[in-house]
Each structure stands twice: as structure tokens, then as C-alpha cells.
XYZ file of C-alpha atoms in Angstrom:
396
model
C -10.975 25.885 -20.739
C -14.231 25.324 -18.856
C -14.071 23.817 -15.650
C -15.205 20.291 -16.780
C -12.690 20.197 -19.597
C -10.103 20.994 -16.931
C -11.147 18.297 -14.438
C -11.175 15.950 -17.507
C -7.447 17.086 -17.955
C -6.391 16.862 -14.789
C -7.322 13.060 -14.289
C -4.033 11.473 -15.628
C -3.991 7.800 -15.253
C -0.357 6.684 -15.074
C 0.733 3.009 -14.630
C 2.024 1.821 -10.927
C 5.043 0.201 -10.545
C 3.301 -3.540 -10.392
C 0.532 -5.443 -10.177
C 1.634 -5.922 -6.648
C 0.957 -2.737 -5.881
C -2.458 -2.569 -5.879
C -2.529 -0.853 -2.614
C -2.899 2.247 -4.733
C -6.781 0.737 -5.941
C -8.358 3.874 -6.146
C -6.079 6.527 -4.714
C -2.867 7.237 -6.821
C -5.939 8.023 -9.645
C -6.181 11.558 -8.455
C -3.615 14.204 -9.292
C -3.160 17.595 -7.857
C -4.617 19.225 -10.672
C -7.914 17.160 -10.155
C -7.707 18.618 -6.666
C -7.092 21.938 -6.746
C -9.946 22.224 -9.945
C -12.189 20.544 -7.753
C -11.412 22.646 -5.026
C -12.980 25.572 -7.713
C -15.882 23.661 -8.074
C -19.112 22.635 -6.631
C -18.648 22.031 -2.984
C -20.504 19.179 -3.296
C -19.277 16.233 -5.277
C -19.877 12.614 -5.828
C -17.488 9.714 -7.344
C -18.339 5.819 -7.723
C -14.898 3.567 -7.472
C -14.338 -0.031 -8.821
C -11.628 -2.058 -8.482
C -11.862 -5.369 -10.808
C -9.202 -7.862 -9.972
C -7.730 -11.237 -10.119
C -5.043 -12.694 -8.650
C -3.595 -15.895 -8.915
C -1.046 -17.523 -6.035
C 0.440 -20.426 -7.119
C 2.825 -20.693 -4.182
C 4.121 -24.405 -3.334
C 6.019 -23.626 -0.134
C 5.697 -24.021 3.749
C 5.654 -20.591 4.584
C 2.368 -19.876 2.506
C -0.148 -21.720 0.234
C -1.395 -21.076 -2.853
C -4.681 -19.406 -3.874
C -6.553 -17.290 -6.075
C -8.198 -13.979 -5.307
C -11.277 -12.857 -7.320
C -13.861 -9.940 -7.436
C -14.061 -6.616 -6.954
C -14.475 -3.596 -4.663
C -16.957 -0.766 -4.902
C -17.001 2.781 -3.099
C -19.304 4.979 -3.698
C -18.846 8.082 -2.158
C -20.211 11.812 -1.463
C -17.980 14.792 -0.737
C -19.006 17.883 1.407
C -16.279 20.617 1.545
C -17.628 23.639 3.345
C -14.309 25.396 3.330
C -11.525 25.278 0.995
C -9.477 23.224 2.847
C -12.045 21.149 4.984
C -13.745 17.893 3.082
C -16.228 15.558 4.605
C -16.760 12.412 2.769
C -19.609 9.616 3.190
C -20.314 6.396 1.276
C -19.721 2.939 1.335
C -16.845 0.679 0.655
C -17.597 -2.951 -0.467
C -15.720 -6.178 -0.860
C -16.962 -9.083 -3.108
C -15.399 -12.281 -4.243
C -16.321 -14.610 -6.486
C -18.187 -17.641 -5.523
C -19.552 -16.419 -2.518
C -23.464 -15.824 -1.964
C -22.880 -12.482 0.164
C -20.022 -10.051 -0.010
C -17.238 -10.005 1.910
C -17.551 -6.649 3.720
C -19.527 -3.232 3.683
C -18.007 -0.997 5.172
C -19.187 2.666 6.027
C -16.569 5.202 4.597
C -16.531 8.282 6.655
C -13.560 10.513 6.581
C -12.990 13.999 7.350
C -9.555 15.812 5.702
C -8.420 19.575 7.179
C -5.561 20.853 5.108
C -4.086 23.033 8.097
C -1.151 24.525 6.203
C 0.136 24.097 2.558
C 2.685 21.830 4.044
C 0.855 19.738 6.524
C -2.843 17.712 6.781
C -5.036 15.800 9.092
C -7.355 12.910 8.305
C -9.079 11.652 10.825
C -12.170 8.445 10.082
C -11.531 6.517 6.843
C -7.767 5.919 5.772
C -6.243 5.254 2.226
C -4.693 2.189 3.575
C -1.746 0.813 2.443
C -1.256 3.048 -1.002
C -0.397 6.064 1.379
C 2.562 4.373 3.190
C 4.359 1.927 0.545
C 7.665 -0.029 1.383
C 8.947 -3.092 0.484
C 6.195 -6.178 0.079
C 8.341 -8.282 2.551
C 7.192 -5.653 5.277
C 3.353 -4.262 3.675
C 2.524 -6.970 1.015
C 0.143 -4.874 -1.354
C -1.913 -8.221 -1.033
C -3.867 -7.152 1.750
C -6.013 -4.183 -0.188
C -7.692 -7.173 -0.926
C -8.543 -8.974 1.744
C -8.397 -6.741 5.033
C -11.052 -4.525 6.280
C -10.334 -0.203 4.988
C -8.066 1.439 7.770
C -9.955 3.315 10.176
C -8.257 5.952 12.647
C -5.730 8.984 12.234
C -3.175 9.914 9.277
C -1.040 12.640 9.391
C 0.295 14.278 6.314
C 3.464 16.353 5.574
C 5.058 17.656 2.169
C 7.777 19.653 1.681
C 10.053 19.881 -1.868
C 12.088 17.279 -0.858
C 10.458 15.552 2.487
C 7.079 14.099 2.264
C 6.143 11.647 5.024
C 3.036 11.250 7.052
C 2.120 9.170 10.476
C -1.070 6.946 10.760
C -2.824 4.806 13.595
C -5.171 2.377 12.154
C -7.292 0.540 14.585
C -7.986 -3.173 13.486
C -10.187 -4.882 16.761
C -12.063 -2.442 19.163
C -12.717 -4.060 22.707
C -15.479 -3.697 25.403
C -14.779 -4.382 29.102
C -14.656 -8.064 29.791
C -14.337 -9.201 26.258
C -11.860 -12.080 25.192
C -10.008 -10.815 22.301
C -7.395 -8.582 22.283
C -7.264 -4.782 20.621
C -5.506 -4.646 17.643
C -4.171 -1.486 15.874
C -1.032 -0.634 13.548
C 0.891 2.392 13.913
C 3.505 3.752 12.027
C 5.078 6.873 10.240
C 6.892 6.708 6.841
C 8.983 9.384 4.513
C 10.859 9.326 1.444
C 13.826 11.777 1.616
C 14.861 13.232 -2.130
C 17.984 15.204 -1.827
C 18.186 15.682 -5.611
C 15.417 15.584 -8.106
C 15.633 15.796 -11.414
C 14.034 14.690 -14.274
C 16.721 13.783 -16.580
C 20.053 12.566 -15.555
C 20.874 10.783 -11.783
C 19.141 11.130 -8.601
C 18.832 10.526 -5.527
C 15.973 9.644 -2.810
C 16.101 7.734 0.758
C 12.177 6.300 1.563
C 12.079 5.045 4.938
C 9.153 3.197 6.926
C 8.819 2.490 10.630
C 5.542 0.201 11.447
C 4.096 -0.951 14.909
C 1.752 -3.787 15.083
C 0.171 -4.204 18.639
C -1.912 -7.280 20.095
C -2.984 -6.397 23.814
C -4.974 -4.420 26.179
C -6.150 -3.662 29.834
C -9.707 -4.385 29.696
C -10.128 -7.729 28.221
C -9.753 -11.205 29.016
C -7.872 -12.782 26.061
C -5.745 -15.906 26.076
C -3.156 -14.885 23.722
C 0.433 -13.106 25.278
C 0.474 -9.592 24.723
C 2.596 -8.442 21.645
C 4.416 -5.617 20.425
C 6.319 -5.825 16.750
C 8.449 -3.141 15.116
C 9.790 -3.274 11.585
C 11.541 -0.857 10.031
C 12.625 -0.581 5.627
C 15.084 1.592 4.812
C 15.461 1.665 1.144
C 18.051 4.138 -0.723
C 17.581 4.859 -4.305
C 20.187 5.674 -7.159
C 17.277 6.346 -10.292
C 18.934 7.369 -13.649
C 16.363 9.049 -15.902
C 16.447 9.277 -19.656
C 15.247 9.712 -22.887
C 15.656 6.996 -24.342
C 12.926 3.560 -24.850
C 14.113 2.685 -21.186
C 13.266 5.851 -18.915
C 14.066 4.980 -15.905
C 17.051 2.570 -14.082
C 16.542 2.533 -10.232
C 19.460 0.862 -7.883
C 17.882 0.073 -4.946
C 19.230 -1.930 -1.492
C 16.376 -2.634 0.955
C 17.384 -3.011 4.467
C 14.503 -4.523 6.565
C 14.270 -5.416 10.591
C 12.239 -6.927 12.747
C 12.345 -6.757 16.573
C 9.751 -8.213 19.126
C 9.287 -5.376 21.971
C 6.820 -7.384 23.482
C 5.845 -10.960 23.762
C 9.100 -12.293 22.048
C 9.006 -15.867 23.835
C 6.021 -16.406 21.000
C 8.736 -16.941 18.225
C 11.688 -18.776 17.889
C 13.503 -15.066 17.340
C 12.966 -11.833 18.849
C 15.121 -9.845 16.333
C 15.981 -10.281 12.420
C 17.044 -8.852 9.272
C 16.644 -8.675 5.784
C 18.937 -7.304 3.446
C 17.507 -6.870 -0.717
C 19.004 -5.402 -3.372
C 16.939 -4.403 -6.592
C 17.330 -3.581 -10.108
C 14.562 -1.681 -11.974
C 13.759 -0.847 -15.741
C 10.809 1.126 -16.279
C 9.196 2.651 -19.982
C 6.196 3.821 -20.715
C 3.942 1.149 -20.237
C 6.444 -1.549 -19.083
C 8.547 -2.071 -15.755
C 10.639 -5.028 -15.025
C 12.546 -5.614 -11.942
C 14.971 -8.332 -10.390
C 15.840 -8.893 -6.708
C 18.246 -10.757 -4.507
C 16.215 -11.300 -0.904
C 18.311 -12.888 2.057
C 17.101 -12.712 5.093
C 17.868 -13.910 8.836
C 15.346 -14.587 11.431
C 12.684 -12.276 9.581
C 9.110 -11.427 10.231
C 6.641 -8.747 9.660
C 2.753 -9.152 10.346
C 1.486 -7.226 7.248
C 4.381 -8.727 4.943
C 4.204 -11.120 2.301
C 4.627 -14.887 4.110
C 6.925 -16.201 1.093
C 9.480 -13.662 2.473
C 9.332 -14.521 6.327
C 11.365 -17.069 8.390
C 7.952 -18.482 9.612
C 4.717 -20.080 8.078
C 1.210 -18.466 7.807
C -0.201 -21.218 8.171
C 1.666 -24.228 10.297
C 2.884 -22.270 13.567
C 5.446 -25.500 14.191
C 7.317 -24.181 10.839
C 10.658 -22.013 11.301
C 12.979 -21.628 8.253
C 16.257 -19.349 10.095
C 17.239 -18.094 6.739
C 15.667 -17.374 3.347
C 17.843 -16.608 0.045
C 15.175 -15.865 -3.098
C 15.636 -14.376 -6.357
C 12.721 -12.627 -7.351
C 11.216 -11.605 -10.655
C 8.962 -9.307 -11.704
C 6.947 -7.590 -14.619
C 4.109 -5.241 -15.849
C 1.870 -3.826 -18.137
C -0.223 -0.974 -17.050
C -1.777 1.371 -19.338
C -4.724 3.992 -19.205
C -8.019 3.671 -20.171
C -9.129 7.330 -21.423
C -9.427 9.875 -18.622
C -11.280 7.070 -16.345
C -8.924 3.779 -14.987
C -6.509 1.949 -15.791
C -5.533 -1.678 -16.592
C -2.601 -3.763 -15.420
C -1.883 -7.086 -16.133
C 1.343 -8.581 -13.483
C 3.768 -11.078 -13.010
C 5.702 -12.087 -9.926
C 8.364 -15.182 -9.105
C 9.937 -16.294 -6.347
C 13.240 -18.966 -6.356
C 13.813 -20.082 -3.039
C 17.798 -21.055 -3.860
C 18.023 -23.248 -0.917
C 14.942 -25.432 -1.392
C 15.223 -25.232 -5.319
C 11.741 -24.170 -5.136
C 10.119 -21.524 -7.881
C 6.302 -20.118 -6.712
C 4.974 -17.615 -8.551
C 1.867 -15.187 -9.075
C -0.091 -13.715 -11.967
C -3.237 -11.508 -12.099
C -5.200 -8.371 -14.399
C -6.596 -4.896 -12.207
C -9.178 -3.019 -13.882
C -9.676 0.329 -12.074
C -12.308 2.614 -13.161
C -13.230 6.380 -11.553
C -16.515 7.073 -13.778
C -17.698 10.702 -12.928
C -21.661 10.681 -11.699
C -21.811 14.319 -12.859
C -19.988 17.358 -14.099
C -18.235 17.783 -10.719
C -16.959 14.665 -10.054
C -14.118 13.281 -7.404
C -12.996 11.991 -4.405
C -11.489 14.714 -2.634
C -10.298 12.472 0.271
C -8.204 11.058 -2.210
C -6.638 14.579 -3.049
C -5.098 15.296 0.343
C -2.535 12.196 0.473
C -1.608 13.036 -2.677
C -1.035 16.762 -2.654
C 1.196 16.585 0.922
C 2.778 12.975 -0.147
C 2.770 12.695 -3.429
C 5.882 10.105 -3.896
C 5.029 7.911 -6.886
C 6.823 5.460 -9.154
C 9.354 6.831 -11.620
C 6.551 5.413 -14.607
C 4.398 7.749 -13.091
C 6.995 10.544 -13.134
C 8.063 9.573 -17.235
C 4.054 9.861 -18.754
């Protein structure tokens, strides 16, 4: 097979989980046979991303309001890899919505990946973002792909047959001496334990997430009280595989926390907890999914507001517990050896307020080659040391 027919081959475009997980917006496209045939290639290669998306909010309650996401995000991108397991990567990383006369962000996209082992890696520059450390939406709502600013800092990466995890510092507000804002950064280190693969029949696999957020610092002159939040998702997973129309049936109980280690007289709560069990069917194109989300005194910075004991938007609102059934469906399938599309559908019943929001939204994600040796080898090294991906991924 010549080496262009193999990249072609490697490229498989599987459908995520949801709609809500567009975190993955470019990165879950590359698979380690892309990586390791473009690690025979050219040592330089080039790749132009798009991400086409809209997302509709109709949310009615007082911890968030509805509204509607639209546009796209481009990244064009060059890799350099001088050695086989050293890639530099430059570009740009753009963020456009609809109805607006200038984009949202550009962004220069600078990373530099050093596969030190087979088992471990170090990025240090441009992130993945959220795709590369996935947990429950009540803790990282996928959301924010769209509308924050690329991670920027240090990730790093560790596989091993049945451990992969990796630990990343993103840093979201730089200060100078004598400025009035705070420093911003998230930190936090997540793994997914599998104990027993296997393709066909029952098995098991224990993801965990542990995520800092942290508003403060020494040299500036800000108004706000200094704050330091911890959440943690534990999430243990029965998944019974199969043959059959349905391929996969996941049992899943999320156990979320939050705790305020700093700065907890800015809340009503310092600590809190969510508990969510989940029921998943998954076939080949299709997943559906049903949850039961009660929570006590819960928060989480990055996390969806519909789940959290407090509003995004009226800092006098404070709900002590939450009770939702939650819905969910999707249709993802490939589009040749190039993207992906995904149409989504997400409810929420709040059972104590007998009040129903809901989203909706389409993802068109294309990869188009600019020549023979095309990819984004940034992409590659995530996914070779921590490759955990839905069980619809697994099934294609």
C-alpha cells in the first residue's frame, strides 16, 4: 500500500458519544495509525481544521439562560518533526460567530510534543483542551470548546494497557506587577482505570478526574477574594458489549464533589455533592442515554450551570438541591476519510420546579489534507498515550 493510501486508511472517523461532546472538535479525528504513518512520512506536514456548529439553548431556568451558539472554528496548522518523537507545530486557531462583524478570537497555536518513552509524553504551548480530559458535563461542560480561549500551558501524558491518564496546567489570565485582575489558571490530572477489556462480553473501567480552578496572586491589585476550587468525578463503568443492533450497554454512577479550599465565605457552601447514575445504549451510528442527577450544595466553574446549586448569571440565586432527569440522543456518522457529522439532542427535567429545558444542535467537522502528507501530529500524541474513547468508537 503506498504511503498515501495508508494515511487515507488510517483516518477513521468514528461517531462521539454526543453532540455534547464536542470538546473532541478536531482531536479524537486522528488515530494511531494516522500517527505512526505520518511519523514515516515527510517531516514536514500541514493540516487545515474546521469545526461548523450550531447549538441551540433553550434553557428557561434561574441557574442559566437560554441562547444559541453559531459559527465555526478554523486552525490551520504546520508541523515540524525533526526527530521521531519530537513535533513542533505552528498556525492559527480562529473563532467566528455568526452575526458578528469581526471574529471572536485568533489565536496563535504553538505547541511542541516530545514522546519521551512509549508510555509517557510532554506537551508543552498549545493544549487539546477539554477533549483530552473528559468527565461528566456537570464538572467540564463540553460547551466551552466553543466559547473559551484554546488552553495554553503544560499536559502530561501517560498510557499503559490498562491506565491512561495525563496532568495539565492551563493558564487562563497572565498578570503584570501592579495590575488589577487576578491570574487565572486550571489544573488538574485525570485517568480512566480498565481492569478488564474486552471486546465482547462485560467489562469493566473506573475514569476518574481531579480539577483545580484558581483566582489569585501576589503581584496584583484585584478586588475580588482569592479562590481556590477542587472538584473531583469519579465515575465507574459496567459496559456489556455485543453483537447484536445494540453494541454497547454502559451502567454508569457518577459521583461528583466540590470543595472551596480557598475563599469559601464567597458562596453560600464550601463543600457539595453530586451523585448520577446513567444508562447508555450505543449502535453504530446511534447512542441514547438517560440520567438521574441529584445533587447537594454543588458547583464546578467549568460545569454546565443547569447542573449547579447556583446561577450564572444572578449571584443572589442559591437552589440547595437539584433532582433532574436527563435525556439524551445522537446521530454521528462519517463523512468519507475527512469529518464527520453529528446532529444532538439534550433535556433536562428539573423534578422539583416541574421545569423541562432542553438543547439541540448539528457539528460538521472536516480534516481536508493540503497535500499528500497531511496531519496534525499534535493531535497524535494525546491520542496514542490516552487514547480512552466512547464504546461507539470502540464498535466501528
Amino acid at each position: 500500500m503506498s504511503r498515501r493510501a495508508a494515511l487515507a486508511a488510517a483516518l477513521v472517523l468514528t461517531p462521539c458519544a454526543t453532540f455534547a461532546q464536542v470538546d473532541g472538535l478536531f482531536d479524537d479525528m486522528a488515530s494511531k495509525e494516522l500517527c505512526e504513518a505520518l511519523r514515516e512520512s515527510s517531516p514536514l506536514a500541514a493540516n487545515l481544521d474546521a469545526a461548523f456548529f450550531f447549538k441551540n439553548n433553550e434553557y428557561f431556568s434561574p441557574h442559566a439562560e437560554g441562547y444559541t451558539l453559531i459559527g465555526y472554528q478554523l486552525r490551520p496548522t504546520l508541523t515540524y518533526s525533526p526527530l521521531e518523537q519530537l513535533h513542533l507545530t505552528g498556525g492559527l486557531q480562529a473563532l467566528v460567530y455568526g452575526g458578528l462583524e469581526k471574529a471572536h478570537y485568533v489565536r496563535p497555536h504553538f505547541a511542541a510534543l516530545w514522546q519521551a518513552t512509549d508510555w509517557l509524553g510532554i506537551q508543552m504551548g498549545s493544549l487539546p483542551g477539554a477533549a483530552s480530559h473528559p468527565t461528566h458535563e456537570a464538572v467540564q461542560d463540553p460547551e466551552t470548546q466553543l466559547t473559551d480561549d484554546p488552553e495554553l500551558g503544560l499536559q502530561i501524558w501517560l498510557r499503559r494497557p490498562r491506565l491512561n491518564g495525563s496532568a495539565w496546567l492551563n493558564w487562563r489570565q497572565f498578570i503584570f506587577l501592579g495590575d488589577t485582575i487576578p491570574e487565572r489558571f486550571t489544573a488538574g490530572f485525570s485517568m480512566s482505570f480498565t481492569p478488564s477489556p474486552g471486546k465482547i462480553g462485560a467489562s469493566f473501567k473506573m475514569p476518574f478526574a481531579l480539577i483545580f480552578n484558581h483566582i489569585g496572586g501576589q503581584i496584583s491589585n484585584y478586588p475580588q477574594k482569592m479562590q481556590s476550587i477542587a472538584n473531583v468525578a469519579i465515575s465507574p463503568t459496567l459496559a456489556l458489549r455485543t453483537e447484536a443492533f445494540v453494541q454497547e450497554i454502559d451502567f454508569s454512577l457518577h459521583v461528583l464533589a466540590f470543595h472551596a479550599m480557598a475563599g469559601s465565605e464567597v458562596r453560600p457552601f464550601a463543600d457539595g455533592m453530586a451523585l448520577c447514575p446513567e444508562v447508555s445504549l450505543t449502535a453504530k451510528y446511534l447512542r441514547a442515554n438517560v440520567e438521574w442527577y441529584h445533587a447537594q450544595n454543588f458547583y464546578a466553574p467549568q460545569g454546565n450551570p443547569l447542573l449547579s446549586s447556583l446561577s450564572n448569571y444572578d449571584e443572589t440565586y442559591y437552589d440547595k438541591k437539584r433532582n433532574l432527569l436527563i435525556l439524551g440522543a445522537s446521530f454521528v456518522k462519517g463523512i468519507g476519510t475527512i469529518g464527520r457529522f453529528a446532529v444532538d439532542a439534550k433535556g433536562y427535567l428539573d423534578t422539583d420546579a416541574s421545569r423541562f429545558d432542553y438543547s439541540y444542535g448539528i457539528t460538521m467537522v472536516l480534516t481536508p489534507g493540503i497535500h499528500s502528507h497531511v496531519g496534525v501530529i499534535w493531535q497524535c500524541l494525546p491520542l496514542l498515550l490516552t487514547s480512552n474513547r466512547g464504546s461507539a468508537r470502540d464498535n466501528q
